[in-house]
Coordinates of C-alpha atoms and ligand atoms in Angstrom, one line a residue:
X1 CA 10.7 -5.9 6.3
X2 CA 13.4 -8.1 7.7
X3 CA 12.1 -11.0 4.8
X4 CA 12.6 -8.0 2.3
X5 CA 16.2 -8.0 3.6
X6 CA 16.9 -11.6 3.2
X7 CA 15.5 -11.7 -0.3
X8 CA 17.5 -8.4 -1.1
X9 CA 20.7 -9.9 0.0
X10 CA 20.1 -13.5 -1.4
X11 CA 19.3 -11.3 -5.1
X12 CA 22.6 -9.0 -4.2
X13 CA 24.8 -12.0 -3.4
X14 CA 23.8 -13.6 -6.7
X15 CA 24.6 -10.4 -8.5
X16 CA 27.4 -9.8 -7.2
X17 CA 28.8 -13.4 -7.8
X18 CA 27.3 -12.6 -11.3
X19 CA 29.3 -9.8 -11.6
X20 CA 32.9 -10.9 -10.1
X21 CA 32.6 -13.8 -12.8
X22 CA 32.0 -12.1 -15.6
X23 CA 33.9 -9.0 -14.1
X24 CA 37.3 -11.3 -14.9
X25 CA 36.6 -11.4 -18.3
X26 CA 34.7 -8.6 -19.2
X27 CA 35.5 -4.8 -19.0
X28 CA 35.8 -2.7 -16.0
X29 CA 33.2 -0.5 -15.2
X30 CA 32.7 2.9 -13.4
X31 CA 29.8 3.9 -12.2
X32 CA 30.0 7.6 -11.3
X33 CA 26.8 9.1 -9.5
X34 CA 25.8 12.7 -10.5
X35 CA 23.2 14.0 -8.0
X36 CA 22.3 17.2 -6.1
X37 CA 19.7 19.3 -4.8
X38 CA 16.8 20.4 -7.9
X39 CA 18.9 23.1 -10.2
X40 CA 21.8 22.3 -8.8
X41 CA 23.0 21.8 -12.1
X42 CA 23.8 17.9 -12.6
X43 CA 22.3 18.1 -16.6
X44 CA 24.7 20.2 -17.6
X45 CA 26.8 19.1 -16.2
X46 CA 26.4 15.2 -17.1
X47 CA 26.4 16.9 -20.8
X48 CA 29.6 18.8 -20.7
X49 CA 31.6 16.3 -19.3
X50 CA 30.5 13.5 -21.7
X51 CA 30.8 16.1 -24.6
X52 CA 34.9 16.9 -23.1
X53 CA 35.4 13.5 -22.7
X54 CA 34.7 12.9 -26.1
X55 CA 36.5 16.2 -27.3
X56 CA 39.3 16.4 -24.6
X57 CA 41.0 19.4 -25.9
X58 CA 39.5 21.5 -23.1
X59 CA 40.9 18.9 -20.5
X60 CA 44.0 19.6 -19.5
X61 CA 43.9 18.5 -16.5
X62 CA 42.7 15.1 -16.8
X63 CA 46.0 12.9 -17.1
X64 CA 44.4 10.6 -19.3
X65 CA 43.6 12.8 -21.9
X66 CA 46.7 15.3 -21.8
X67 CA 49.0 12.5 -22.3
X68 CA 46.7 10.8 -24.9
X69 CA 45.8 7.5 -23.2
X70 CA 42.3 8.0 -23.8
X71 CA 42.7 7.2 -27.5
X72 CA 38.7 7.1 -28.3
X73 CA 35.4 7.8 -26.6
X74 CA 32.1 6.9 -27.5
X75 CA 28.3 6.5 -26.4
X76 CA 26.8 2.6 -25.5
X77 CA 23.6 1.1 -25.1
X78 CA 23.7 1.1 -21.4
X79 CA 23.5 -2.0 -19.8
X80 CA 19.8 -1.5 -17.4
X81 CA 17.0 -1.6 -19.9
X82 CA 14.8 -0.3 -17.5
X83 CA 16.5 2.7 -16.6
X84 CA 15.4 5.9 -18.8
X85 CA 18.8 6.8 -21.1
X86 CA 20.0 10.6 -20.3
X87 CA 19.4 12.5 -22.9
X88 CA 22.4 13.5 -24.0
X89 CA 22.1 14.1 -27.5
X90 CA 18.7 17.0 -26.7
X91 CA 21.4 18.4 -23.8
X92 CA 23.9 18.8 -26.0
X93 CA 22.1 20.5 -28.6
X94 CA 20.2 22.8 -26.4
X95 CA 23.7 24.3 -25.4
X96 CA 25.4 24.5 -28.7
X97 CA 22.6 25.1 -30.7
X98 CA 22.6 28.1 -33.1
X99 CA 20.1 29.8 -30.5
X100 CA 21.6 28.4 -27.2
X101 CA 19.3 27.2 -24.1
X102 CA 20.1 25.6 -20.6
X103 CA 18.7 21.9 -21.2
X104 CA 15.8 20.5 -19.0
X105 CA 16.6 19.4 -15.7
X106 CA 16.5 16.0 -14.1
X107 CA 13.6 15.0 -13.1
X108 CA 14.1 11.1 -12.0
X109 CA 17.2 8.7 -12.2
X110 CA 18.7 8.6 -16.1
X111 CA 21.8 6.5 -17.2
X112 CA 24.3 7.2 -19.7
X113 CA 27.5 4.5 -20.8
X114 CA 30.5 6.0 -22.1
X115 CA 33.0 3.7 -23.4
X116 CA 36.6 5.0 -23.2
X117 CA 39.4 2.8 -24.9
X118 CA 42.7 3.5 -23.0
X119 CA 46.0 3.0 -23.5
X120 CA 47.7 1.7 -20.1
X121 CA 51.5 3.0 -19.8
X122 CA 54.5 1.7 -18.9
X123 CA 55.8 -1.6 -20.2
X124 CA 52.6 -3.6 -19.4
X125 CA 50.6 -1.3 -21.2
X126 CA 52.2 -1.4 -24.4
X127 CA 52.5 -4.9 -24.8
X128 CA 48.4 -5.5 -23.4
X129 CA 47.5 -3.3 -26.3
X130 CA 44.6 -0.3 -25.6
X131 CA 41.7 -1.5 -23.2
X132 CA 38.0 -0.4 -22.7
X133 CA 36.8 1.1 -19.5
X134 CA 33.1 1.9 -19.3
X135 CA 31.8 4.9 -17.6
X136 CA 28.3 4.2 -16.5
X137 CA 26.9 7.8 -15.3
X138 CA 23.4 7.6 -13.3
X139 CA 22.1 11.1 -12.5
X140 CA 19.8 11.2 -9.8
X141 CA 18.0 14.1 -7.7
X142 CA 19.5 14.9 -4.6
X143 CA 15.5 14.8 -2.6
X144 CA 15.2 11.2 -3.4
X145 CA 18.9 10.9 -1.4
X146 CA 16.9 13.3 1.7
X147 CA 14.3 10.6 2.0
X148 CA 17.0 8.6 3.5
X149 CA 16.1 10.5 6.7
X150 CA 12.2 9.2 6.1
X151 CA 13.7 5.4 6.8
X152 CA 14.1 5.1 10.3
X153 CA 11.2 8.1 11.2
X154 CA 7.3 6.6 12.1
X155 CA 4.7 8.6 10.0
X156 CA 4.1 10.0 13.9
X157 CA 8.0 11.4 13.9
X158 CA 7.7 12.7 10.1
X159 CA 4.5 14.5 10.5
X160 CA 5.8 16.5 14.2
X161 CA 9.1 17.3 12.7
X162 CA 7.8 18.8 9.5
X163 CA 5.2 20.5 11.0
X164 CA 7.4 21.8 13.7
X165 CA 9.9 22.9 10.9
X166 CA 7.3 24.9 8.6
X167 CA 5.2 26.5 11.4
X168 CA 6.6 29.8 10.8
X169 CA 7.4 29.7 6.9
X170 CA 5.2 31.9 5.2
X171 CA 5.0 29.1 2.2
X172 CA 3.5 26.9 4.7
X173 CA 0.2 29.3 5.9
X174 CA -2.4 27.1 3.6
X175 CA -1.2 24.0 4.4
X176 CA -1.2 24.7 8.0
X177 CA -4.2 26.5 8.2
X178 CA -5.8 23.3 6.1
X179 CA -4.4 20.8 8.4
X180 CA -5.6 22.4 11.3
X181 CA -9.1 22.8 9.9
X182 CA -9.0 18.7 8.9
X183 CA -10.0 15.8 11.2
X184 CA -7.2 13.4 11.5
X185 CA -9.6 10.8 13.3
X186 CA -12.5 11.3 10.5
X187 CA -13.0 8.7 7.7
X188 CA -11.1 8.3 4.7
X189 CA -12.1 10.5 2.0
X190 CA -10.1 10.2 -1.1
X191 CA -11.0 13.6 -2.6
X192 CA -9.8 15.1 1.0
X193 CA -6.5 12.6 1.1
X194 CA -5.8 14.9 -2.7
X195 CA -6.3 18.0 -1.5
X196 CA -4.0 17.8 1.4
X197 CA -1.5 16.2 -0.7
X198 CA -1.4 18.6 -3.4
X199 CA -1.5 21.5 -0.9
X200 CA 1.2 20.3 1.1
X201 CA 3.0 19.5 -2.7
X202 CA 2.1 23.3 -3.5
X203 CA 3.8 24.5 0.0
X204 CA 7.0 22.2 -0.7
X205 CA 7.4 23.8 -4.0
X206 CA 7.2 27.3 -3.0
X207 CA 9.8 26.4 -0.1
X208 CA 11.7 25.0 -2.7
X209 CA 11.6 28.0 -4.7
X210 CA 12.4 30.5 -1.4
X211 CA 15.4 28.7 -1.2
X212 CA 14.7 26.0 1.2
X213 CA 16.5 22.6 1.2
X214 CA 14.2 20.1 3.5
X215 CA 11.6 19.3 0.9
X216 CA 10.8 15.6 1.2
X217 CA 9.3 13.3 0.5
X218 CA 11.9 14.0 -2.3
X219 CA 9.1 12.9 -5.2
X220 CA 6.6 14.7 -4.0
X221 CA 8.8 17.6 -6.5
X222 CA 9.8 14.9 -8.5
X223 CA 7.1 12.3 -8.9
X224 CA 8.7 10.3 -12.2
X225 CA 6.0 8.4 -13.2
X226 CA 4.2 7.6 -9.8
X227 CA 2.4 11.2 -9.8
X228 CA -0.8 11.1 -8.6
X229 CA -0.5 7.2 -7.3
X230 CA -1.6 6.7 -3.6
X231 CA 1.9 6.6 -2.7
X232 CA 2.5 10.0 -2.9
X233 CA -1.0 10.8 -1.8
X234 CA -0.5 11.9 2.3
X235 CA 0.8 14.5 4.1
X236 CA 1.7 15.3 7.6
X237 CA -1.3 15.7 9.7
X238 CA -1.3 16.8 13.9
X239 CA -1.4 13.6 16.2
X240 CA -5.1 12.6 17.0
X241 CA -6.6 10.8 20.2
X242 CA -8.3 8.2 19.1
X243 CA -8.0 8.0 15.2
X244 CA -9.5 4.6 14.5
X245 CA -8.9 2.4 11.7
X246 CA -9.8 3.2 8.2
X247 CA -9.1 7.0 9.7
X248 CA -7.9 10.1 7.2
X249 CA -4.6 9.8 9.7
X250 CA -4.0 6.0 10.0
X251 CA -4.2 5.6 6.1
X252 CA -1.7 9.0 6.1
X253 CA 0.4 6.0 7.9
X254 CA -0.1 3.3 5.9
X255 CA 0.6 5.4 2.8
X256 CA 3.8 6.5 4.4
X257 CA 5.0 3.1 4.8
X258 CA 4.2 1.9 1.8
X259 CA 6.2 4.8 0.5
X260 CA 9.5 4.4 2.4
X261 CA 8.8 0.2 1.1
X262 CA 8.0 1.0 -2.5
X263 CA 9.9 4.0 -3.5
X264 CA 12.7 5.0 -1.1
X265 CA 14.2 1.3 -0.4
X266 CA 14.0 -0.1 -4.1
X267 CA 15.7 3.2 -5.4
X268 CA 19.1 3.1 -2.6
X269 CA 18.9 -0.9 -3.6
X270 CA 18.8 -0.9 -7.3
X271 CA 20.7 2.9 -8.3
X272 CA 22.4 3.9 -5.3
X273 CA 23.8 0.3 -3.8
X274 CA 25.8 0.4 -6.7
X275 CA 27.6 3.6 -7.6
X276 CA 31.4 3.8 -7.1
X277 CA 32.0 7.4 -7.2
X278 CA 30.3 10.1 -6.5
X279 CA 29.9 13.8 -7.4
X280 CA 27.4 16.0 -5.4
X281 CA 26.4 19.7 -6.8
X282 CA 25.7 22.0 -4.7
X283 CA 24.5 25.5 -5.6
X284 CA 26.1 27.5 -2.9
X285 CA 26.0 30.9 -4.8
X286 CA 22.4 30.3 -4.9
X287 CA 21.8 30.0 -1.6
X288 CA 24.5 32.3 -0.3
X289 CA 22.2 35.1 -2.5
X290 CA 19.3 34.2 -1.0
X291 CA 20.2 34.9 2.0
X292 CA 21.2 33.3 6.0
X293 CA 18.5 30.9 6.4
X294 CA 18.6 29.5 2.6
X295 CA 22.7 28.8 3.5
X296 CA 21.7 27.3 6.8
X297 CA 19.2 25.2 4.8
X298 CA 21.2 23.8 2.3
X299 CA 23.7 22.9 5.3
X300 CA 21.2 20.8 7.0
X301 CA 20.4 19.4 3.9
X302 CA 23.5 18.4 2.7
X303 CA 24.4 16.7 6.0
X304 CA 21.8 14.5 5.7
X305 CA 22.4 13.7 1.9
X306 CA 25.6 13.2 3.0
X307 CA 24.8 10.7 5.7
X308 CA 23.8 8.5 3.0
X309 CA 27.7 7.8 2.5
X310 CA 28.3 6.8 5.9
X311 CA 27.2 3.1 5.1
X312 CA 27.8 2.2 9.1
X313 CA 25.6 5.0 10.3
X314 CA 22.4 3.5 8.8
X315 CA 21.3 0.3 10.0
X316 CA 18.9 0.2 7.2
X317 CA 20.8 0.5 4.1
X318 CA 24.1 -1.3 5.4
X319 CA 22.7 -4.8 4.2
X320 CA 21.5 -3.1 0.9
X321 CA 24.9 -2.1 0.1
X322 CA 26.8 -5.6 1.3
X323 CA 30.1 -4.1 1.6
X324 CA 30.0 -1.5 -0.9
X325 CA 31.2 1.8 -0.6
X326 CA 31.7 5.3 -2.8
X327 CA 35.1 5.4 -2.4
X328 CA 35.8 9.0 -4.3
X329 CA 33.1 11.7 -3.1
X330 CA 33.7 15.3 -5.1
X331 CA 31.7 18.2 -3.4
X332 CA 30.8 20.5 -5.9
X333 CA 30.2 24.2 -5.9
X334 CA 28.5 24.7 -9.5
X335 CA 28.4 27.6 -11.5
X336 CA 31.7 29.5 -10.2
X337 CA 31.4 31.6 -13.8
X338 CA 29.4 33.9 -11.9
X339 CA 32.3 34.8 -10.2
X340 CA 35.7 36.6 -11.4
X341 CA 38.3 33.7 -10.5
X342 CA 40.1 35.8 -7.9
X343 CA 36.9 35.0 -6.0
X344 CA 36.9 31.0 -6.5
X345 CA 39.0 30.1 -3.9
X346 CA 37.0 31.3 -1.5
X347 CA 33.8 29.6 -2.7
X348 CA 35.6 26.5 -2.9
X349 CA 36.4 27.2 1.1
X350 CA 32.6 28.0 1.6
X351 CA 31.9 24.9 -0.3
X352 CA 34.2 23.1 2.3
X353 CA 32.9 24.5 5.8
X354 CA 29.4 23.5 4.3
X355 CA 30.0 20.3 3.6
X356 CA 32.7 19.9 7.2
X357 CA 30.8 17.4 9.4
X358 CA 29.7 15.3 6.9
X359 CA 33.0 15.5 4.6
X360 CA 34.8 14.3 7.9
X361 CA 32.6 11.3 8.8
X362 CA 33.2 10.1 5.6
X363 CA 36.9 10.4 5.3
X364 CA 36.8 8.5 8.4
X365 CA 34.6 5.8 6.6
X366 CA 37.9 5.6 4.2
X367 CA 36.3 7.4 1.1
X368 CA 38.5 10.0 -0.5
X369 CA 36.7 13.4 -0.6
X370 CA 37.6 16.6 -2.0
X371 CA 35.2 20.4 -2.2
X372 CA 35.9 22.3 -5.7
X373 CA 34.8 25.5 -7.5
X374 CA 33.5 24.3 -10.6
X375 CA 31.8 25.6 -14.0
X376 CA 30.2 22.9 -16.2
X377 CA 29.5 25.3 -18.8
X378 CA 31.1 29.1 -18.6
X379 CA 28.6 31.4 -19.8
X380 CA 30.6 34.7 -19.0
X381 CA 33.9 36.1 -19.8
X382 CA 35.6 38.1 -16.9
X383 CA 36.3 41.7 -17.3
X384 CA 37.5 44.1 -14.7
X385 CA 36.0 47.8 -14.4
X386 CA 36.6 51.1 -12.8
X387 CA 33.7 52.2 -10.6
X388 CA 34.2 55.2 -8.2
X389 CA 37.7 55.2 -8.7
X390 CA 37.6 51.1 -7.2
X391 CA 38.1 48.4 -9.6
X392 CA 36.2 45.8 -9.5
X393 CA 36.1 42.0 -11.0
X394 CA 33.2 41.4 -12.5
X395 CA 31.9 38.9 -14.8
X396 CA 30.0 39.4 -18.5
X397 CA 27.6 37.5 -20.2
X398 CA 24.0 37.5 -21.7
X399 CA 21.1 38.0 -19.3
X400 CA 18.4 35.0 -19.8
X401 CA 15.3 37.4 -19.4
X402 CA 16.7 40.4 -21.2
X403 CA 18.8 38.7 -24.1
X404 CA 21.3 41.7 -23.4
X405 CA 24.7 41.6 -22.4
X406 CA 25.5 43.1 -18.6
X407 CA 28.8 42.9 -16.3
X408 CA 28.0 41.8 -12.9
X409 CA 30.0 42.4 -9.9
X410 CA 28.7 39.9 -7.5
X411 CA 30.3 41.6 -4.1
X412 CA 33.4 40.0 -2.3
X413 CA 32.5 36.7 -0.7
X414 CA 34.3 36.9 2.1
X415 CA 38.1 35.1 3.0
X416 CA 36.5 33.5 6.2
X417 CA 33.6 31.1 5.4
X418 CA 32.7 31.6 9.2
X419 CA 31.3 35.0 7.5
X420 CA 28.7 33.1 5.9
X421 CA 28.1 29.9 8.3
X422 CA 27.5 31.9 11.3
X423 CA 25.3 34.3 10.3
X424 CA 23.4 31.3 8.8
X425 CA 23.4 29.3 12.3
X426 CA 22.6 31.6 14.3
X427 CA 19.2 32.6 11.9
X428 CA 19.7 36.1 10.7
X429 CA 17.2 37.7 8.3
X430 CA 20.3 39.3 6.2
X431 CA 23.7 39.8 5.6
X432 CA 25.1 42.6 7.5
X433 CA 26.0 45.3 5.4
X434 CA 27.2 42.5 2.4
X435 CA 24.9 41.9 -0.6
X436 CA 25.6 39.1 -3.0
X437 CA 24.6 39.3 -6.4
X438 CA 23.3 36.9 -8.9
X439 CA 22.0 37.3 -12.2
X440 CA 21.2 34.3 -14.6
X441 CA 22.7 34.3 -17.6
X442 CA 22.2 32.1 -20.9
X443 CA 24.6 30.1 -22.4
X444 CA 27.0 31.9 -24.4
X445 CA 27.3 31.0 -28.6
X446 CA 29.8 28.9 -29.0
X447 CA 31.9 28.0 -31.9
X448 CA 34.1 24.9 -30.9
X449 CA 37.2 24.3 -32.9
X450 CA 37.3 20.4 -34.1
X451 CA 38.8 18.2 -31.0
X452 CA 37.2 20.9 -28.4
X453 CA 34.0 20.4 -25.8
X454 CA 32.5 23.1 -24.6
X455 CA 34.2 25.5 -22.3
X456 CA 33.9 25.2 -18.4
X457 CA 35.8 25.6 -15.3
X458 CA 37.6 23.0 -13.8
X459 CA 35.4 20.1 -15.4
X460 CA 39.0 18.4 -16.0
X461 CA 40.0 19.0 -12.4
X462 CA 36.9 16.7 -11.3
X463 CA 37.3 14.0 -13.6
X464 CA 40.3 13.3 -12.7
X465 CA 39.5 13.6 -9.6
X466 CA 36.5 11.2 -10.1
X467 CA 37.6 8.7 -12.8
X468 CA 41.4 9.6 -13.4
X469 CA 43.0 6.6 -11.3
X470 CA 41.0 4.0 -13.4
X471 CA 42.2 5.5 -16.6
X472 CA 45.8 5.6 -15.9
Ligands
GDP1 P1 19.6 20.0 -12.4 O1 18.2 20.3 -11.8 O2 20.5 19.7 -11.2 O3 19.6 19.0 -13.5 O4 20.1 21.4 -12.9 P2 20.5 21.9 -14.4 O5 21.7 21.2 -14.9 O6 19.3 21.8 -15.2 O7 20.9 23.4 -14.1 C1 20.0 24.3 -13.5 C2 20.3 25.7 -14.0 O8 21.5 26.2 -13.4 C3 20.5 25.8 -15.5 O9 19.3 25.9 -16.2 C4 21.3 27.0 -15.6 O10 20.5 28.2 -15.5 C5 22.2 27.0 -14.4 N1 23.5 26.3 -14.6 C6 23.9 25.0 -14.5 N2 25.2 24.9 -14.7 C7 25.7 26.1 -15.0 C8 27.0 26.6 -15.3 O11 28.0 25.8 -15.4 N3 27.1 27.9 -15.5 C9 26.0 28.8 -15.4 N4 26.2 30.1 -15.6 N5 24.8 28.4 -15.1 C10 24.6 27.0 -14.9

């Protein structure tokens, strides 16, 4: 471990010399990171922003393009070979296609390089003539940022915690029952290693999909190209007296570390070590409709995501990141067109209390933060009815299952985000007396006038908050 660190600070201090030097003459670069729990929404929302950055006339809000220093933008080769390209061009088509889709979600770490030429202002700008700024965007899931947690945990810690944690989930009965039934001391038997692995895989799915947050190892859900590989082939098993070597628990171990070594490190060395800014979407609607203990969830969960930008908090990725730091952090809430825009403000202040304790530490660590309501791609139109003599804001769009249009009227999130938070502390089954609605729509048609990206919500508002002082 500790040689590891030498060599990964001998190759970073080579890099990095690598990169001041050729940094003087070359181009700037910004690498923004896009990442966020599964179906948070970070493909469309790498889509839409490339495709209004290269059509700003939805973008208002972005200095650089109101006032026309962005003069072009185009797509690169990026500069890692190794790194799968994000498919933009697929994206893009799945949303403005004739028959319109949501796109396939991330599934690993995916790269994108948009070049912008910009025109600097004032006198030095004019005479400099236009220069080019690249925009290297690396989408990542937010689980492989939870595994953080795994780093400084023995297999001993991992597997009481988590079993501690799912003991009364109903998701978790067959894994439990199986790990009970299994013999941690007994010999390794690889067909036995499997089926533990793909139950507990099966259990962390079905969390996932009741709306919990704490599903790591974050590729278990998210393999990339290492399913099946006897990395990701453990799971937590009881503590055992006496579980020998070459035991169905010591291997669990062994397979553990070579996990945290193999997977977790080289990803926060080679993708995250090197991201400027940040974005982090969170799907607080989601969790809000399902209920207290999905909210409290995706609280917990966020905090520890979020401890990954305290760089002074964790011994073990300080020497990975040599100084480094995210120095713009944007928390936000995605797909606010389910909600009539009266209603966004107070999402945006749920958005902030979830993200408090973590969004503190790092302001104190000197990064610039800021929580948002946000719509990457707005699928409804807002319409306001009469309903027992009450008008109410609702929103409109086309339901995915039913292919008809229906108005939604979510319910009133409430002014306090205390309303939401405590209940969620303090475990309650339900809201009390509140419901909050969600449908899922589909992408609206669109027919884009030449010059225009697709419509959203406040898409401008976050790039400039994310890339607008490099552009100016
Ligand atoms: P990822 O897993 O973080 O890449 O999530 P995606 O970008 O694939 O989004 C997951 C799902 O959320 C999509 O399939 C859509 O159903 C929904 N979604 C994402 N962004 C928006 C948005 O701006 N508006 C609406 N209405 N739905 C969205």
């Amino acid at each position: 471990m500790i040689l590891n660190d030498i060599a990964d600070g001998l190759l970073r201090g080579v890099e990095n010399i690598g990169q001041s030097v050729s940094g003087a003459f070359s181009e700037p670069v910004i690498r923004l990171g896009v990442t966020g729990l599964s179906r948070a929404g970070k493909t469309v929302f790498i889509t839409s922003l490339v495709a209004n950055l290269m059509d700003r006339g939805r973008m208002p809000q972005l200095a650089a393009a109101a006032t026309g220093a962005i003069r072009a933008a185009y797509l690169q080769p990026q500069p890692d070979d190794t790194v799968p390209r994000f498919d933009y061009e697929t994206h893009l088509a799945a949303i403005t296609g004739d028959t319109p889709h949501w796109p396939e979600s991330t599934r690993a770490v995916s790269e994108l390089r948009l070049s912008l030429k910009v025109q600097g202002g004032g006198l030095l700008g004019s005479v400099s003539g236009p220069r080019v700024v690249h925009l290297d965007i690396v989408d990542y899931p937010g689980e492989w940022l939870l595994d953080l947690g795994l780093m400084e945990k023995s297999y001993d810690d991992w597997s009481a915690d988590v079993l501690d944690r799912i003991a009364s989930r109903p998701q978790a009965v067959d894994f439990l029952a199986l790990a009970r039934a299994t013999d941690p001391g007994a010999k390794l038997d690889e067909v036995q290693a499997q089926t533990l692995a793909r139950v507990f895989t099966a259990y962390l799915g079905a969390a996932r999909d009741g709306g919990y947050s704490d599903c790591t190892p974050g590729r278990f859900l998210l393999p990339g190209d290492l399913a099946g590989s006897p990395v990701l082939t453990f799971a937590p098993l009881p503590m055992a007296e006496g579980a020998g070597r070459g035991g169905l628990r010591r291997e669990f171990a062994r397979r553990y570390e070579a996990y945290k070594r193999q997977v977790v490190r080289p990803f926060f060395r080679d993708h995250f070590a090197r991201i400027d800014r940040q974005v982090v979407l969170v799907d607080a609607l989601g969790a809000i409709h399902s209920g207290p203990q999905a909210v409290e969830d995706l609280r917990r969960a966020m905090a520890d995501i979020l401890g990954a930008f305290r760089p002074g908090r964790n011994a073990w990725l300080a020497p990975l990141l040599r100084g480094r730091r995210v120095d713009h952090i944007l928390f936000a809430a995605t797909k606010a067109d389910h909600l009539h825009h009266s209603q966004h403000a107070r999402l945006t202040a749920i958005m902030q209390a979830l993200v408090r304790d973590a969004k503190d530490r790092a302001d104190y660590a000197g990064a610039k933060t800021m929580a948002m309501s946000i719509a990457a791609l707005r699928a409804t139109v807002e319409e306001t009815l009469t309903h027992d003599g009450r008008s109410l804001d609702c929103v409109r769009g086309t339901l995915l299952d039913t292919g008809k249009q229906a108005a939604l009227y979510p319910g009133a999130l409430p002014d306090d985000p205390a309303r939401i938070l405590s209940p969620a502390r303090s475990g309650q089954q339900g809201w009390l007396g509140d419901d909050y609605n969600i449908m899922h729509f589909a992408p609206a048609r669109l027919t884009l006038k030449p010059g225009e990206g697709p419509p959203h919500i406040r898409l401008d508002r976050a790039a400039e908050f994310l890339i607008g002082d490099r552009l100016r």
